[in-house]
Amino acid sequence: MIGRLNHVAIAVPDLEAAMAQYSGALGANVGAPQDEPDHGVTVVFIELPNTKIELLYPLGDESPIRGFLDKNPAGGIHHVCYEVEDIAAAAARLTESGARVLGNGAPKIGAHGKPVLFLHPKDFNGCLIELEEV
Amino acid sequence: MIGRLNHVAIAVPDLEAAMAQYSGALGANVGAPQDEPDHGVTVVFIELPNTKIELLYPLGDESPIRGFLDKNPAGGIHHVCYEVEDIAAAAARLTESGARVLGNGAPKIGAHGKPVLFLHPKDFNGCLIELEEV
């Protein structure tokens, strides 16, 4: 069912410092910051030859990243995102397996404009998994 | 400098359950467990179309994964591994930037038989980064 790894998201406490690090010391191809006010994040994509790293920085008081950074002040790997062809079928299959889809259980439109859902990390080895329909 | 994302490593408290989850509910292509006694881990590779997920489970009393699982009993994303062409040059460049290479600062032979190094997570947004020469 799951296809490509679409991205790995890393929550960072200092976006400019993280961008400088990835473009400088690590020599990667770092994009421009994009504000996603509907999702409470500013995102920066780092293009690798086979996938992307997504730097996440809180935007606004209600940002879902803020609690994560309160618990992990240095930042940390926030989630991985796997691609699926049919997110409704994926949601049904996962729910049937006993896994919990976060929120009301239905896919939503994610920060990239595509249908996404998040799976409960407690059901997946402490790892927050995003599924994105492509 | 950094190239492909070679793998994302997830430390898991129950290897069989994690394998069943990835092959079953998530429908991925899950390999056989491989013991790496020199590195204190049992690894399972999950092949995605563009990269790999590496499940890590402690092997032996000195396993470097055990402390992580003590702190994160449900498991969690342990590290990401980026490929580099010349690991000695990468180590020099990173050290010059002020980043700390774990251990004695020199690359070692990793669990896949290739030269690797790990960067201090405090220097990289709380994210443990492995570099592997390919």
Coordinates of C-alpha atoms in Angstrom, one line a residue:
Chain A
M1 CA 0.0 0.0 0.0
I2 CA 2.5 2.7 1.0
G3 CA 4.6 4.0 -1.8
R4 CA 7.4 6.5 -1.9
L5 CA 8.7 8.3 1.2
N6 CA 7.4 11.8 0.3
H7 CA 9.3 13.7 3.1
V8 CA 10.8 13.6 6.5
A9 CA 9.7 16.6 8.6
I10 CA 12.0 18.1 11.2
A11 CA 10.7 20.7 13.7
V12 CA 13.3 23.4 14.3
P13 CA 13.5 26.1 16.9
D14 CA 15.4 28.5 14.7
L15 CA 14.4 28.3 11.0
E16 CA 17.2 30.6 9.7
A17 CA 19.9 28.7 11.6
A18 CA 18.5 25.4 10.3
M19 CA 18.4 26.7 6.7
A20 CA 21.9 28.0 7.0
Q21 CA 23.1 24.7 8.3
Y22 CA 21.5 22.6 5.6
S23 CA 22.7 24.9 2.8
G24 CA 26.1 25.5 4.3
A25 CA 27.7 22.7 6.4
L26 CA 25.5 20.0 4.8
G27 CA 25.6 21.6 1.3
A28 CA 21.9 20.8 0.3
N29 CA 19.5 22.6 -1.9
V30 CA 17.3 24.6 0.4
G31 CA 14.1 26.3 -0.7
A32 CA 12.5 29.6 0.4
P33 CA 10.2 29.6 3.5
Q34 CA 6.5 29.3 2.8
D35 CA 3.9 30.4 5.4
E36 CA 1.0 28.0 5.7
P37 CA -1.3 30.0 8.0
D38 CA -4.1 27.4 7.7
H39 CA -1.8 24.8 9.2
G40 CA 0.1 27.0 11.7
V41 CA 3.5 26.3 10.2
T42 CA 6.2 27.9 8.1
V43 CA 7.8 25.2 5.9
V44 CA 11.1 25.0 4.1
F45 CA 11.8 22.2 1.7
I46 CA 15.2 20.7 1.2
E47 CA 15.4 18.8 -2.1
L48 CA 17.4 15.6 -2.0
P49 CA 17.9 13.5 -5.1
N50 CA 15.2 11.0 -4.0
T51 CA 13.0 12.7 -1.5
K52 CA 12.5 15.9 0.6
I53 CA 13.3 17.1 4.1
E54 CA 10.6 19.5 5.4
L55 CA 11.7 22.0 8.1
L56 CA 8.8 23.0 10.2
Y57 CA 8.6 26.2 12.3
P58 CA 5.6 27.4 14.3
L59 CA 3.4 30.1 12.7
G60 CA 0.9 31.7 15.0
D61 CA -0.2 30.9 18.6
E62 CA -2.2 27.8 17.6
S63 CA 0.6 26.1 15.8
P64 CA 0.6 22.3 16.2
I65 CA 4.4 22.4 16.2
R66 CA 4.6 24.6 19.4
G67 CA 3.8 21.8 21.8
F68 CA 6.4 19.5 20.1
L69 CA 9.1 22.2 20.5
D70 CA 8.1 22.8 24.1
K71 CA 8.8 19.2 24.8
N72 CA 11.9 19.1 22.5
P73 CA 13.4 22.6 22.7
A74 CA 16.3 21.6 20.4
G75 CA 13.9 20.4 17.8
G76 CA 13.5 16.9 16.5
I77 CA 12.2 14.6 13.7
H78 CA 8.5 15.3 13.8
H79 CA 7.0 12.8 11.2
V80 CA 7.5 10.8 8.1
C81 CA 5.1 11.0 5.1
Y82 CA 4.4 8.0 2.9
E83 CA 2.6 8.4 -0.4
V84 CA -0.6 6.3 -1.1
E85 CA -2.7 6.1 -4.3
D86 CA -6.1 6.1 -2.6
I87 CA -6.3 7.7 0.8
A88 CA -9.9 6.7 1.5
A89 CA -9.0 3.1 0.9
A90 CA -5.9 3.5 3.1
A91 CA -7.9 5.0 5.9
A92 CA -10.4 2.1 5.8
R93 CA -7.7 -0.5 5.7
L94 CA -5.8 1.1 8.7
T95 CA -8.9 1.6 10.8
E96 CA -9.9 -2.0 10.2
S97 CA -6.4 -3.1 11.4
G98 CA -7.1 -1.2 14.7
A99 CA -4.9 1.8 13.9
R100 CA -6.2 5.2 14.9
V101 CA -6.5 8.1 12.4
L102 CA -6.0 11.4 14.2
G103 CA -8.8 13.9 14.2
N104 CA -12.2 12.7 13.1
G105 CA -10.7 9.8 11.1
A106 CA -11.3 11.4 7.7
P107 CA -8.6 12.7 5.4
K108 CA -8.1 16.4 5.2
I109 CA -6.4 18.7 2.7
G110 CA -2.8 19.0 3.9
A111 CA -0.2 21.8 3.7
H112 CA 0.7 20.7 0.1
G113 CA -3.0 20.9 -1.1
K114 CA -3.4 17.2 -1.3
P115 CA -5.5 14.8 0.9
V116 CA -3.6 13.7 4.0
L117 CA -4.2 11.9 7.2
F118 CA -2.1 11.3 10.3
L119 CA -1.8 8.0 12.2
H120 CA -1.5 7.9 16.0
P121 CA 2.2 7.5 16.9
K122 CA 1.3 5.2 19.8
D123 CA 0.0 2.7 17.2
F124 CA 3.2 2.9 15.1
N125 CA 6.3 2.6 17.3
G126 CA 6.2 6.2 18.6
C127 CA 6.5 7.4 15.0
L128 CA 4.0 10.0 13.7
I129 CA 3.1 8.9 10.1
E130 CA 1.4 11.1 7.6
L131 CA -0.2 9.5 4.5
E132 CA -0.5 11.7 1.4
E133 CA -2.6 10.8 -1.7
V134 CA -0.6 11.5 -4.8
Chain B
M1 CA 27.3 17.8 -0.3
I2 CA 24.6 15.5 1.1
G3 CA 23.0 13.3 -1.6
R4 CA 20.2 10.7 -1.3
L5 CA 18.3 10.0 1.9
N6 CA 19.6 6.4 2.4
H7 CA 17.2 5.5 5.1
V8 CA 15.1 6.6 8.1
A9 CA 15.7 4.5 11.2
I10 CA 12.9 3.7 13.6
A11 CA 13.7 2.1 17.0
V12 CA 10.9 -0.3 17.9
P13 CA 10.1 -2.1 21.2
D14 CA 8.6 -5.2 19.5
L15 CA 10.2 -6.1 16.2
E16 CA 7.7 -8.8 15.2
A17 CA 4.8 -6.5 15.8
A18 CA 6.4 -3.7 13.8
M19 CA 7.2 -6.0 10.9
A20 CA 3.6 -7.3 10.9
Q21 CA 2.3 -3.7 10.9
Y22 CA 4.4 -2.6 8.0
S23 CA 3.8 -5.7 5.9
G24 CA 0.1 -5.9 6.9
A25 CA -1.7 -2.6 7.7
L26 CA 0.8 -0.5 5.7
G27 CA 1.3 -3.1 2.9
A28 CA 5.1 -2.5 2.5
N29 CA 7.8 -4.8 1.4
V30 CA 9.5 -6.0 4.7
G31 CA 12.8 -7.9 4.7
A32 CA 14.1 -10.5 7.1
P33 CA 15.7 -9.6 10.4
Q34 CA 19.5 -9.3 10.3
D35 CA 21.5 -9.5 13.5
E36 CA 24.4 -7.1 13.7
P37 CA 26.2 -8.2 16.9
D38 CA 29.1 -5.7 16.3
H39 CA 26.6 -2.9 16.4
G40 CA 24.2 -4.2 19.0
V41 CA 21.2 -4.1 16.8
T42 CA 18.9 -6.4 14.9
V43 CA 17.8 -4.6 11.7
V44 CA 14.9 -5.0 9.3
F45 CA 14.8 -3.1 6.1
I46 CA 11.5 -2.0 4.5
E47 CA 12.0 -1.2 0.9
L48 CA 10.1 1.8 -0.4
P49 CA 10.3 2.8 -4.1
N50 CA 12.7 5.6 -3.4
T51 CA 14.4 4.8 -0.1
K52 CA 14.4 2.5 2.9
I53 CA 13.0 2.4 6.4
E54 CA 15.3 0.6 8.9
L55 CA 13.6 -0.9 11.9
L56 CA 16.1 -1.1 14.8
Y57 CA 15.8 -3.5 17.7
P58 CA 18.3 -3.9 20.6
L59 CA 20.7 -6.9 20.4
G60 CA 22.7 -7.7 23.5
D61 CA 23.1 -5.8 26.8
E62 CA 25.3 -3.0 25.3
S63 CA 23.0 -2.1 22.5
P64 CA 23.1 1.6 21.7
I65 CA 19.3 1.4 21.1
R66 CA 18.4 0.4 24.6
G67 CA 18.9 3.8 26.2
F68 CA 16.7 5.3 23.4
L69 CA 13.9 2.8 24.1
D70 CA 14.2 3.4 27.9
K71 CA 13.5 7.1 27.2
N72 CA 10.9 6.3 24.5
P73 CA 9.2 3.0 25.5
A74 CA 6.8 3.1 22.5
G75 CA 9.8 3.5 20.1
G76 CA 10.5 6.5 17.9
I77 CA 12.3 7.8 14.9
H78 CA 16.0 7.3 15.8
H79 CA 18.0 8.9 12.9
V80 CA 18.1 9.8 9.3
C81 CA 21.0 8.8 7.0
Y82 CA 22.2 10.9 4.2
E83 CA 24.6 9.6 1.5
V84 CA 27.9 11.4 0.8
E85 CA 30.5 10.7 -1.8
D86 CA 33.6 11.3 0.4
I87 CA 33.1 10.9 4.1
A88 CA 36.5 12.1 5.1
A89 CA 35.9 15.4 3.2
A90 CA 32.4 15.6 4.8
A91 CA 33.9 15.1 8.3
A92 CA 36.4 17.8 7.7
R93 CA 33.8 20.2 6.3
L94 CA 31.4 19.6 9.2
T95 CA 34.0 19.9 11.9
E96 CA 35.2 23.1 10.4
S97 CA 31.6 24.4 10.6
G98 CA 31.6 23.7 14.3
A99 CA 29.5 20.5 14.2
R100 CA 30.5 17.6 16.4
V101 CA 31.1 14.2 15.0
L102 CA 30.2 11.6 17.6
G103 CA 32.9 9.2 19.0
N104 CA 36.5 10.1 18.2
G105 CA 35.5 12.2 15.2
A106 CA 36.7 9.7 12.6
P107 CA 34.4 7.7 10.3
K108 CA 33.8 4.0 11.2
I109 CA 32.5 1.0 9.3
G110 CA 28.8 1.0 9.9
A111 CA 26.2 -1.8 10.0
H112 CA 26.0 -1.9 6.2
G113 CA 29.8 -2.4 5.8
K114 CA 30.3 1.2 4.6
P115 CA 32.1 4.1 6.2
V116 CA 29.7 6.1 8.4
L117 CA 29.7 8.9 11.0
F118 CA 27.1 10.3 13.2
L119 CA 26.6 14.0 14.0
H120 CA 25.6 15.3 17.4
P121 CA 21.8 15.8 17.5
K122 CA 22.2 19.0 19.6
D123 CA 24.0 20.6 16.6
F124 CA 21.3 19.6 14.1
N125 CA 17.9 20.5 15.5
G126 CA 17.6 17.5 17.8
C127 CA 18.0 15.2 14.9
L128 CA 20.6 12.4 14.9
I129 CA 22.2 12.4 11.4
E130 CA 24.2 9.5 10.0
L131 CA 26.3 10.1 6.9
E132 CA 27.2 7.1 4.8
E133 CA 29.8 7.0 2.1
V134 CA 28.4 5.3 -1.0

